[in-house]
Tab-separated table of C-alpha atoms and ligand atoms in Angstrom:
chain	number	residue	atom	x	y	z
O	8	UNK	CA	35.925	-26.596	-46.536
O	9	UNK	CA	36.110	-28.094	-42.908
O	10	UNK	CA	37.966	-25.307	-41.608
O	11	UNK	CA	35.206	-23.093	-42.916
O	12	UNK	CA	32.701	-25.247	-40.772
O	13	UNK	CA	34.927	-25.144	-38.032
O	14	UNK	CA	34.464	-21.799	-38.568
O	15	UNK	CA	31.045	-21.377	-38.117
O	16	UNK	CA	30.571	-24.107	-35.385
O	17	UNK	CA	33.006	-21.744	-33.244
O	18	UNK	CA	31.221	-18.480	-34.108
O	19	UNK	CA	28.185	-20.185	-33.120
O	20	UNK	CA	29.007	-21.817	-29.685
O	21	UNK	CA	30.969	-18.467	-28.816
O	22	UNK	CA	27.288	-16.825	-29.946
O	23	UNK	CA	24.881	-19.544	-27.363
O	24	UNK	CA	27.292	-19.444	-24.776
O	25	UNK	CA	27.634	-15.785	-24.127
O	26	UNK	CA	25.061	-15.753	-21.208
O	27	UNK	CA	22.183	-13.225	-21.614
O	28	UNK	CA	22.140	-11.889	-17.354
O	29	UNK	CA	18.812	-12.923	-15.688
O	30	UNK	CA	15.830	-10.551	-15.638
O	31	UNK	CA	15.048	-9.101	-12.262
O	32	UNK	CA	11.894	-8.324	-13.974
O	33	UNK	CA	9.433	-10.230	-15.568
O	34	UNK	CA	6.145	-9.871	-17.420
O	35	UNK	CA	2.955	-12.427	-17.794
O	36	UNK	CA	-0.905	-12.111	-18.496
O	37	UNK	CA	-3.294	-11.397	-15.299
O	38	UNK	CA	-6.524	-11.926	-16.763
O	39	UNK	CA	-9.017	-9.206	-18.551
O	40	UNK	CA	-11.400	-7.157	-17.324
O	41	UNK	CA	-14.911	-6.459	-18.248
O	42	UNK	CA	-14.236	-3.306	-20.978
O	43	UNK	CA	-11.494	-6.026	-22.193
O	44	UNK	CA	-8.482	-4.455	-21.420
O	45	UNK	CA	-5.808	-6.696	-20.350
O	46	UNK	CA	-4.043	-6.727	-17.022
O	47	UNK	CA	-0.127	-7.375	-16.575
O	48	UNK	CA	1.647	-8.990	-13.653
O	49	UNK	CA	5.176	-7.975	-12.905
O	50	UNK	CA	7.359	-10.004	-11.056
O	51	UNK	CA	10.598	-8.643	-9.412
O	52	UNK	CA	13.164	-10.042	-7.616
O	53	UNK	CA	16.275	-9.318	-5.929
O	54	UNK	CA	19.709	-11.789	-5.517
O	55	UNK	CA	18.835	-11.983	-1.783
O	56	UNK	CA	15.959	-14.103	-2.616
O	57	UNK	CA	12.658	-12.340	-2.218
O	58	UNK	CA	10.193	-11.633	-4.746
O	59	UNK	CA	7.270	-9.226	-5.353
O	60	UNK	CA	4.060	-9.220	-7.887
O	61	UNK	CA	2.576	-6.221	-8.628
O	62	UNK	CA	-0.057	-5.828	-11.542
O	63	UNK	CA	-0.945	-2.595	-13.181
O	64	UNK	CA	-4.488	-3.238	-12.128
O	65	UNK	CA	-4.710	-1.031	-8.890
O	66	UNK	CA	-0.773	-0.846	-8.876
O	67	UNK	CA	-1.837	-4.206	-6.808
O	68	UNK	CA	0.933	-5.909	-4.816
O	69	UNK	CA	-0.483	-9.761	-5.634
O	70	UNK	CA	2.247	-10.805	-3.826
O	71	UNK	CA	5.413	-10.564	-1.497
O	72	UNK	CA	8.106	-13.049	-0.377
O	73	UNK	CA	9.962	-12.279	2.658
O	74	UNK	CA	12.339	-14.879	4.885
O	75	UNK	CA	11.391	-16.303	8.133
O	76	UNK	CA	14.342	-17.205	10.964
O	77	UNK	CA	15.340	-19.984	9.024
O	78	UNK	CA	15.616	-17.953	5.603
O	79	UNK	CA	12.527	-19.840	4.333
O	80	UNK	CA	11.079	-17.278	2.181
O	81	UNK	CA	6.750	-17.407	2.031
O	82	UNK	CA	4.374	-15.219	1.237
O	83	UNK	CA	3.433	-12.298	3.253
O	84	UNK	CA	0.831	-10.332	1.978
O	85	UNK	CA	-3.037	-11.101	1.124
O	86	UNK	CA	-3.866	-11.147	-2.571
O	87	UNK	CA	-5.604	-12.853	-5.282
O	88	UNK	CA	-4.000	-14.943	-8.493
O	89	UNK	CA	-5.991	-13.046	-10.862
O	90	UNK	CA	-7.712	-9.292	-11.816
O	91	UNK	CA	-11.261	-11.483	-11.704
O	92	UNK	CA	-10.572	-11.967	-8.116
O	93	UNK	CA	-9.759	-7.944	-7.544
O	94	UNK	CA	-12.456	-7.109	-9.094
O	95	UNK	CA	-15.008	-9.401	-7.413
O	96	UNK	CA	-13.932	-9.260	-4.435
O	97	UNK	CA	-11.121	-7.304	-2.683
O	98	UNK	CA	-11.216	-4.903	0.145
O	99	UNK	CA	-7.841	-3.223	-1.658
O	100	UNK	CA	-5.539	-6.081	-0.858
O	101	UNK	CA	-2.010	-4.133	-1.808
O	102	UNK	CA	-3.471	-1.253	-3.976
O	103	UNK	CA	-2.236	2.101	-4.364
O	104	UNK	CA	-4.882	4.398	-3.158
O	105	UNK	CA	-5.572	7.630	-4.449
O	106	UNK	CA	-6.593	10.345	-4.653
O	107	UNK	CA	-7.319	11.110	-1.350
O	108	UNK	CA	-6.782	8.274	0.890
O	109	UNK	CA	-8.538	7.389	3.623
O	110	UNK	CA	-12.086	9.411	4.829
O	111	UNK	CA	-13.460	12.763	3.881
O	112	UNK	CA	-16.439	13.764	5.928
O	113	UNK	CA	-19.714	14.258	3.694
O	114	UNK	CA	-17.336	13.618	0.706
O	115	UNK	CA	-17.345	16.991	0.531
O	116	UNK	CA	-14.630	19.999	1.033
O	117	UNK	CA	-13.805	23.643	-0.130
O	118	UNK	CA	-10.866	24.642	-2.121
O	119	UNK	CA	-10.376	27.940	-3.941
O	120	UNK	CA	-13.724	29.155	-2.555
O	121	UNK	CA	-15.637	26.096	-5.152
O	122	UNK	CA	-17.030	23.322	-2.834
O	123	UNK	CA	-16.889	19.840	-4.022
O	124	UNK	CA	-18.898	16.883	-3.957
O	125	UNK	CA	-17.729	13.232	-4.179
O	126	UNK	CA	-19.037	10.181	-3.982
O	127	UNK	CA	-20.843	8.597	-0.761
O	128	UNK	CA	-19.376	5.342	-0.209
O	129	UNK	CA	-18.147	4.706	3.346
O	130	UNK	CA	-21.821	5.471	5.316
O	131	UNK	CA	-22.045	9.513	4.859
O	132	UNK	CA	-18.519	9.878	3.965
O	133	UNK	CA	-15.885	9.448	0.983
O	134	UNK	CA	-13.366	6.523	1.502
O	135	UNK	CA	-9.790	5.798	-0.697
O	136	UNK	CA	-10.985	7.965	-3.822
O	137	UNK	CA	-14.629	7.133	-3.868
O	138	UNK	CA	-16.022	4.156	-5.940
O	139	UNK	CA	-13.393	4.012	-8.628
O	140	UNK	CA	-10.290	4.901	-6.827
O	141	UNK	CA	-6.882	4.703	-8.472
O	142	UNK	CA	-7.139	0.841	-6.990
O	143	UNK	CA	-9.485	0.039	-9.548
O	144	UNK	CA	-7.879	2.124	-12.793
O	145	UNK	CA	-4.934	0.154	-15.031
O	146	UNK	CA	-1.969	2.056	-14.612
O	147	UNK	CA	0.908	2.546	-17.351
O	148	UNK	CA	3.920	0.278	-16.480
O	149	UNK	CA	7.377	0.585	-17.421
O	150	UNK	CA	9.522	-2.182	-15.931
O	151	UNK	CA	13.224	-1.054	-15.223
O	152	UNK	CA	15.681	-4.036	-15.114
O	153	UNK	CA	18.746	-4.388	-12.804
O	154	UNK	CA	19.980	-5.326	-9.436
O	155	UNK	CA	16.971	-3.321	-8.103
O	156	UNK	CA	14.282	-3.756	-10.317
O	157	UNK	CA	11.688	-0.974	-10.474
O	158	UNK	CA	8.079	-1.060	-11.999
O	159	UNK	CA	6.970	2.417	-13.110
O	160	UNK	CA	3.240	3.082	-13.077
O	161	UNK	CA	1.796	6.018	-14.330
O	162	UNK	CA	-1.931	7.433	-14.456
O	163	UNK	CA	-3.877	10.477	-15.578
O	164	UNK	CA	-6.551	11.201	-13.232
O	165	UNK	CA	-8.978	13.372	-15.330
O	166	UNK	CA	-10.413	16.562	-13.858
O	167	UNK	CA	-13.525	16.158	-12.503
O	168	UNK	CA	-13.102	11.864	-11.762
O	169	UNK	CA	-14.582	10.688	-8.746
O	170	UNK	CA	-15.466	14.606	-7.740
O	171	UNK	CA	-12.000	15.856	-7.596
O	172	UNK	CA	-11.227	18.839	-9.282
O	173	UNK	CA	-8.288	18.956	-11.470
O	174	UNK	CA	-6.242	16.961	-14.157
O	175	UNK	CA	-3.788	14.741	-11.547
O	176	UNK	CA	-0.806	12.853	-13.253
O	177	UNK	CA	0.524	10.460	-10.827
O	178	UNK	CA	3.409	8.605	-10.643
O	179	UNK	CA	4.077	5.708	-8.356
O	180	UNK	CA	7.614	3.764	-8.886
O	181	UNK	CA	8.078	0.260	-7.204
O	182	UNK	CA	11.462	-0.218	-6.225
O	183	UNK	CA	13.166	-3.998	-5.019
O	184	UNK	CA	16.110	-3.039	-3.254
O	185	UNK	CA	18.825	-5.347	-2.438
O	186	UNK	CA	18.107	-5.624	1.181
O	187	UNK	CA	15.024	-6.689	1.094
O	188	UNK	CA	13.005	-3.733	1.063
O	189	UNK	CA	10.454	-2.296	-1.122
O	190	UNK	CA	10.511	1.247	-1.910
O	191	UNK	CA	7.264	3.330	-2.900
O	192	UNK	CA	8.022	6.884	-4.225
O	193	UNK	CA	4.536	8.868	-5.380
O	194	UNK	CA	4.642	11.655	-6.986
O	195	UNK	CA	1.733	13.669	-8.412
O	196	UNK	CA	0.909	16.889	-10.220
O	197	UNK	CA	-1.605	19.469	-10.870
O	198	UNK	CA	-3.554	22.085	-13.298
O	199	UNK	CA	-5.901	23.038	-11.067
O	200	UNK	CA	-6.070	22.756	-7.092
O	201	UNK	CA	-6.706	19.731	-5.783
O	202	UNK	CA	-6.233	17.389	-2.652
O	203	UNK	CA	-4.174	14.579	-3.163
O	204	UNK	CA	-3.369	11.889	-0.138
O	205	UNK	CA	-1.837	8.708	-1.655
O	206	UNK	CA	-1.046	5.517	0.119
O	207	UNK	CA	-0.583	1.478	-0.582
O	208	UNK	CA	-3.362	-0.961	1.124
O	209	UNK	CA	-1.308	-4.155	1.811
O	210	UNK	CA	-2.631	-6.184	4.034
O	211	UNK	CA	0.480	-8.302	5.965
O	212	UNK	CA	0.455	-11.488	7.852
O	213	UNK	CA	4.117	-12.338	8.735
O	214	UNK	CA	3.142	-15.634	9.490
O	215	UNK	CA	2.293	-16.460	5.593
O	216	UNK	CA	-0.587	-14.799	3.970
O	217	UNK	CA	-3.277	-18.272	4.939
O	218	UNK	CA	-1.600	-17.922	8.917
O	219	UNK	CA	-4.679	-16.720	10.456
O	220	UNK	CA	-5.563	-14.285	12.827
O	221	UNK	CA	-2.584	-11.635	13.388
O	222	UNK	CA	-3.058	-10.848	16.918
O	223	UNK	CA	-0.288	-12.825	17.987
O	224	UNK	CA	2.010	-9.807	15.951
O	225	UNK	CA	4.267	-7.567	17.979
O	226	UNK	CA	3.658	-3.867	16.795
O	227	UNK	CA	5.961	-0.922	17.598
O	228	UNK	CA	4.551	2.309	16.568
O	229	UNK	CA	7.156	5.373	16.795
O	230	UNK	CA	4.125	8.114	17.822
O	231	UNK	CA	2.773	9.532	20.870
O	232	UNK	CA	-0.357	10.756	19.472
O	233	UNK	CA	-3.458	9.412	17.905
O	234	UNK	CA	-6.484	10.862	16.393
O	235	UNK	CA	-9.520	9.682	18.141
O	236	UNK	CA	-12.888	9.411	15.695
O	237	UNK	CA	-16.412	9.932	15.373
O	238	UNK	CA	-18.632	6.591	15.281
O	239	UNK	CA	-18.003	7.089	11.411
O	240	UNK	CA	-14.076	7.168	11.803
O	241	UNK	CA	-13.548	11.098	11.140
O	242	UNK	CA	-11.151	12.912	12.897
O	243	UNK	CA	-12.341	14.980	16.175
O	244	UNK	CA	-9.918	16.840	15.212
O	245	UNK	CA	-7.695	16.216	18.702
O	246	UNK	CA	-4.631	14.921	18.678
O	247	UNK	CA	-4.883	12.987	21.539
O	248	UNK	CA	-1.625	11.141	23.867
O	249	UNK	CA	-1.384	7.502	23.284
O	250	UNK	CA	0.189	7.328	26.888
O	251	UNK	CA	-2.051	4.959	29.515
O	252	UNK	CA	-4.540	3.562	26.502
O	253	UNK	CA	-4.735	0.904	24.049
O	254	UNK	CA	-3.356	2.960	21.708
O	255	UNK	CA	0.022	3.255	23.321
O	256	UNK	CA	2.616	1.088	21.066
O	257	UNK	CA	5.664	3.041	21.624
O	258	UNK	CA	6.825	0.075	23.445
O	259	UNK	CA	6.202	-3.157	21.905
O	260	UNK	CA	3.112	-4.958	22.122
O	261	UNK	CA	0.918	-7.967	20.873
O	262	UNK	CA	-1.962	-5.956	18.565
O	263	UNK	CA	-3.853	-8.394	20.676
O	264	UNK	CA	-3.941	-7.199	23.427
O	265	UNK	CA	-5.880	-3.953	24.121
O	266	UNK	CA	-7.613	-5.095	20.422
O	267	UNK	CA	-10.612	-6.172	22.547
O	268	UNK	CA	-10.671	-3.305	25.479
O	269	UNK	CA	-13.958	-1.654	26.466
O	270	UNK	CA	-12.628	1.485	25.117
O	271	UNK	CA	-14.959	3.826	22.798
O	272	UNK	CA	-12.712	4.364	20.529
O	273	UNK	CA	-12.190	0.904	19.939
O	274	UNK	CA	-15.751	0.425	19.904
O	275	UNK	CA	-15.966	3.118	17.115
O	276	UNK	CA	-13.059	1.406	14.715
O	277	UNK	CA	-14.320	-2.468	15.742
O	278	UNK	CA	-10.740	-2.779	16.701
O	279	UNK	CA	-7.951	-0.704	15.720
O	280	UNK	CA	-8.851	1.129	12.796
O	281	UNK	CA	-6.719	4.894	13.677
O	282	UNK	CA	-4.456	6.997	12.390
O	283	UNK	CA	-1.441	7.700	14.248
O	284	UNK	CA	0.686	11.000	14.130
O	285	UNK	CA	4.671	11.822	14.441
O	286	UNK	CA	6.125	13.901	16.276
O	287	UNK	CA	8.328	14.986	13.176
O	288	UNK	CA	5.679	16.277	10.564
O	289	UNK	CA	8.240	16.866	8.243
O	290	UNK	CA	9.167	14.888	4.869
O	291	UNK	CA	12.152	13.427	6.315
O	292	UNK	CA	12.092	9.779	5.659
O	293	UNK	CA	12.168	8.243	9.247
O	294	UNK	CA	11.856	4.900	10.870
O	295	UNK	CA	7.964	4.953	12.140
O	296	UNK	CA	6.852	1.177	12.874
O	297	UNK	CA	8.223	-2.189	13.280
O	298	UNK	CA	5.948	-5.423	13.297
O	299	UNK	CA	7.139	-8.997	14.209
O	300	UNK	CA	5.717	-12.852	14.309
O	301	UNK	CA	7.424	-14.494	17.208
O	302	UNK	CA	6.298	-17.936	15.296
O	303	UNK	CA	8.245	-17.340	12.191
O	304	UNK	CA	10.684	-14.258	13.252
O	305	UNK	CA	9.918	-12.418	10.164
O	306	UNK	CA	10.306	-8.646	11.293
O	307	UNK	CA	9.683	-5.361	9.185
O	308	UNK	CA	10.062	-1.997	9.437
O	309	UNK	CA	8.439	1.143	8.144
O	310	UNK	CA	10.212	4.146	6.843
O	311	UNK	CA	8.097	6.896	5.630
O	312	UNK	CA	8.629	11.178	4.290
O	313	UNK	CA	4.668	10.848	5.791
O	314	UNK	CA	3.307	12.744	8.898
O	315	UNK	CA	0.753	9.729	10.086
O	316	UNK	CA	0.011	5.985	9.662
O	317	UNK	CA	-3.086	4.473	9.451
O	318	UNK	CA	-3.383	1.051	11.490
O	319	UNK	CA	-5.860	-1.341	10.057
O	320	UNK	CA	-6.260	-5.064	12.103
O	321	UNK	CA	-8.591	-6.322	9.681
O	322	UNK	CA	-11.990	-6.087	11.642
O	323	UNK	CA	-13.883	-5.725	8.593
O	324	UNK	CA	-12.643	-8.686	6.947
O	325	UNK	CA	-15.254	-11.352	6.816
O	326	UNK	CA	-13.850	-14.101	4.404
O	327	UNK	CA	-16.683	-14.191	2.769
O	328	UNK	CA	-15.349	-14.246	-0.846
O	329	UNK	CA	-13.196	-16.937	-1.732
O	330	UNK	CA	-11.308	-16.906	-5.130
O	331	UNK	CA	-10.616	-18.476	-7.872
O	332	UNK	CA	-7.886	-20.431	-6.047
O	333	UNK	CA	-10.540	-20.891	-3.059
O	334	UNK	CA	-8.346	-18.213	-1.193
O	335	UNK	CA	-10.509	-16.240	1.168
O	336	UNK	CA	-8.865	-14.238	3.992
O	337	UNK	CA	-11.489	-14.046	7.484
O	338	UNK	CA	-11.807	-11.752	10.022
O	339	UNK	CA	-8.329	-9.998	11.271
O	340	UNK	CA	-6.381	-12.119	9.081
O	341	UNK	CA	-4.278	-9.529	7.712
O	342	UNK	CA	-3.274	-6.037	9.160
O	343	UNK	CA	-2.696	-3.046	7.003
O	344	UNK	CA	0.281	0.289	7.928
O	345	UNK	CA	-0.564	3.050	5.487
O	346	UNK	CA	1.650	5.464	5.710
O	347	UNK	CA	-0.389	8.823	4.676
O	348	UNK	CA	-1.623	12.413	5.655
O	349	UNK	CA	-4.441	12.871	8.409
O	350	UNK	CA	-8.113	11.624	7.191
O	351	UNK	CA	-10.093	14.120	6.527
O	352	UNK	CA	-7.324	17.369	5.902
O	353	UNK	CA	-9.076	19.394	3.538
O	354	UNK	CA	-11.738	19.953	6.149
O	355	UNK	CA	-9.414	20.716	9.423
O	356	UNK	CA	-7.734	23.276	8.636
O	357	UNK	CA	-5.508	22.486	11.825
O	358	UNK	CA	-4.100	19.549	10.340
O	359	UNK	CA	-1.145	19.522	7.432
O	360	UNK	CA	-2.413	20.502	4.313
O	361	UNK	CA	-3.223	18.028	1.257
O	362	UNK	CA	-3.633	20.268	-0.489
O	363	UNK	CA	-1.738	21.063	-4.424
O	364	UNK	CA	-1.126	23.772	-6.323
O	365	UNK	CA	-0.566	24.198	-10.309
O	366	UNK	CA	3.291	24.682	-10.696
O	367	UNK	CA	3.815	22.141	-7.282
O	368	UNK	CA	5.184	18.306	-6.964
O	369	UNK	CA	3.481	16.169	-4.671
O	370	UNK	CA	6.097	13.764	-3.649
O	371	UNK	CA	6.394	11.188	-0.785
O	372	UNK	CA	8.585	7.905	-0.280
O	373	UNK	CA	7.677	5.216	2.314
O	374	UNK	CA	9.636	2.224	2.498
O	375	UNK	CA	8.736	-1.457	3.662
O	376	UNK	CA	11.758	-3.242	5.183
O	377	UNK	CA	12.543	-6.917	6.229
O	378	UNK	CA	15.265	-7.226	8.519
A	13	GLA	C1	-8.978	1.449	5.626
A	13	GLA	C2	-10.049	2.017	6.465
A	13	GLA	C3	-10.858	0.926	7.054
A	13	GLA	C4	-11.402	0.004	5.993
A	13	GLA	C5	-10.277	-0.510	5.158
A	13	GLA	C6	-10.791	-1.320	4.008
A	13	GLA	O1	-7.954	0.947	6.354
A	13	GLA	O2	-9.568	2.873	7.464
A	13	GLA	O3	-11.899	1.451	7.793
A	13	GLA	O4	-12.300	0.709	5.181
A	13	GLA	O5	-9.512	0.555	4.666
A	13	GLA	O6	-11.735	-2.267	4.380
C-alpha cells in the first residue's frame, strides 16, 4: 500500500512540475460597447522585454513598450485603458485605418465608369474611411503563440459601407518580433472594384506617452519629394523637392524647427501635416524614416513595401478629453508616420493606383523598429 502512494505522489509531482512555457500572448476584457459587444485586449511580448496591447476594437495599439539608453522600457505610444475611452474620445490613437486612408476630395471618385459618394467628414472631403472607418469596427482575432507572437485580425467590409463599392475582406496580422520590432502585414481582397489605402494611426512620443510636446524629436525622412496641399490638405497634385524648405528631413532634424516657419504650406497643415514620397515606388520593403529623443535615446526606424508616408505632429490635438484614467494628450504631444499610398489616388490619375481588382491581393508590410 505505501509503495502504491509513493506511486501516485511521484506521478503527480512529475505531472506539476513539468513547466507549461510562458504565453507570449495573452487575452483580458476591454470593456463593451454600446450594441454590447465585447472588446478584447491582447497583450504580446517578446524575451527582449518589450510589450504591445492591441484590442480588436479598431485593431487599436493601446499600448507599446520600447527601451530607453538605459534599457528602461516605458510606454511609447498614446492610448486609452479602455474601448469607452476610444469611443469617446480618440483622434485614432494606434488604429488601423481603412479603407482608404487619409483624404479623398469631395468624398467622391470614379471607378468602372460608376461614381461614388462617401461620407463628408473632414470639411468637404472624406478622411480615414469616413465616419465608421475600420478604426471603429471589432475585428476577428486569432492570437498565434511563440517566440514572435502574432495577433490576427480579420474584417469583412460589406459592399456598399461607408460609400465604397465592393465586399473587402481584410486582413491585418500583428507581428512581435524578437528584435524589437513590430511588423504590420495588410492584406485585402475584392468582388467588385474598389480603392483600398490601409495604414496604422499611432501616435509616438519616445519620451513616454505623458512626455509632452515632441518637438524636441530628431526626424530623418528618406524622400526628396513632398506633396504640397490645398487649404483642405488635398494633393495639388505636384510632387514638389523637399530641398531648401521645411520639408527637407533627409538630413536629420528637430521636427521643431521649421514646425513654426511662415511657410504656406505649413500654414495650410497647422504644422506638418504632409505626405512624403520615395524615390523607389515599388513594394520593396525599405528603410524610409528614423525618429529619435535625445532625452531618453529611444530611436526607431520605419520600414515600409509603401510608396509615401504621411507625417502628422499632432497640431490638431487639443487635450481636451481626458479619460477614464484622467489621461488626456494636448497639443503636439504625439506625432504620427503612416506609411500609405498618396491622399487622394483615385482622383489623380498621375499618382500610383489604389485601386483593386476581383481576382487581385492587396498586400503591404511596414515595419516599426527600435534599435
Ligand atoms: C491624419 C490627418 C490629419 C488628422 C489626423 C487625425 O494624420 O492627415 O489631418 O486628421 O489624421 O486627427
Amino acid at each position: 500500500m505505501k509503495t502504491y502512494y509513493w506511486l501516485i505522489l511521484c506521478i503527480m509531482t512529475a505531472a506539476c512540475s513539468k513547466e507549461k512555457p510562458a504565453s507570449n500572448i495573452l487575452k483580458s476584457d476591454f470593456g463593451v460597447l454600446a450594441d454590447g459587444s465585447k472588446a478584447d485586449l491582447y497583450t504580446l511580448t517578446n524575451a527582449a522585454g518589450m510589450e504591445v496591447k492591441i484590442t480588436n476594437y479598431g485593431g487599436t495599439i493601446t499600448s507599446w513598450t520600447a527601451p530607453d539608453r538605459n534599457g528602461k522600457y516605458e510606454n511609447i505610444t498614446l492610448g486609452y485603458e479602455t474601448v469607452e475611452d476610444y469611443v469617446a474620445g480618440s483622434p485614432y490613437f494606434g488604429a488601423i485605418i481603412g479603407r482608404y486612408g487619409n483624404r479623398i476630395a469631395g468624398g467622391k471618385f470614379t471607378l468602372a465608369d460608376s461614381t461614388w459618394q462617401l461620407p463628408l467628414n473632414d470639411g468637404p472631403n472624406s478622411l480615414h474611411g469616413g465616419e465608421k472607418g475600420f478604426d471603429k469596427v471589432l475585428w476577428e482575432a486569432t492570437p498565434v503563440d511563440g517566440e514572435e507572437p502574432q495577433l490576427k485580425l480579420t474584417y469583412l467590409s460589406k459592399d456598399g459601407e461607408q460609400g465604397y463599392p465592393g465586399n473587402l475582406n481584410v486582413t491585418v496580422t500583428y507581428t512581435l518580433q524578437k528584435d524589437n520590432a513590430l511588423k504590420i502585414d495588410y492584406e485585402a481582397t475584392t468582388d467588385k472594384e474598389t480603392v483600398v489605402n490601409l495604414t496604422n494611426h499611432a501616435y509616438f512620443n519616445l519620451a513616454g506617452r505623458k512626455a509632452g510636446p515632441i518637438t524636441d524629436h530628431v526626424l530623418t525622412l528618406h524622400a526628396d519629394r513632398y506633396l504640397p496641399v490645398s487649404e483642405t490638405l488635398i494633393p495639388t497634385g505636384e510632387r514638389r523637392a523637399v530641398a531648401g524648405t521645411v520639408f527637407d528631413f533627409t538630413k536629420a532634424k528637430r521636427i521643431g524647427e521649421g514646425i513654426g516657419a511662415s511657410d504656406e504650406q505649413i500654414r495650410f497643415g497647422k504644422g506638418y501635416d504632409h505626405c512624403w514620397v520615395f524615390t523607389d515606388s515599388g513594394t520593396t520593403l525599405k528603410p524610409v524614416a528614423r525618429v529619435s529623443d535625445p532625452k531618453s535615446g529611444r530611436e526607431m526606424e520605419v520600414l515600409t513595401t509603401e510608396p509615401a508616408i504621411q507625417f502628422y505632429s499632432g497640431n490638431f490635438m487639443t487635450g481636451e478629453y481626458k479619460g477614464k484614467g484622467g489621461l488626456s494628450y494636448p497639443y503636439r504631444t504625439g506625432f504620427c508616420l503612416e506609411t500609405q499610398h498618396y491622399p487622394d489616388s483615385p482622383n489623380q490619375p498621375s499618382f500610383p493606383s489604389t485601386s483593386l481588382k476581383p481576382g487581385e491581393i492587396y498586400k503591404t508590410t511596414t515595419v516599426y523598429r527600435f534599435l
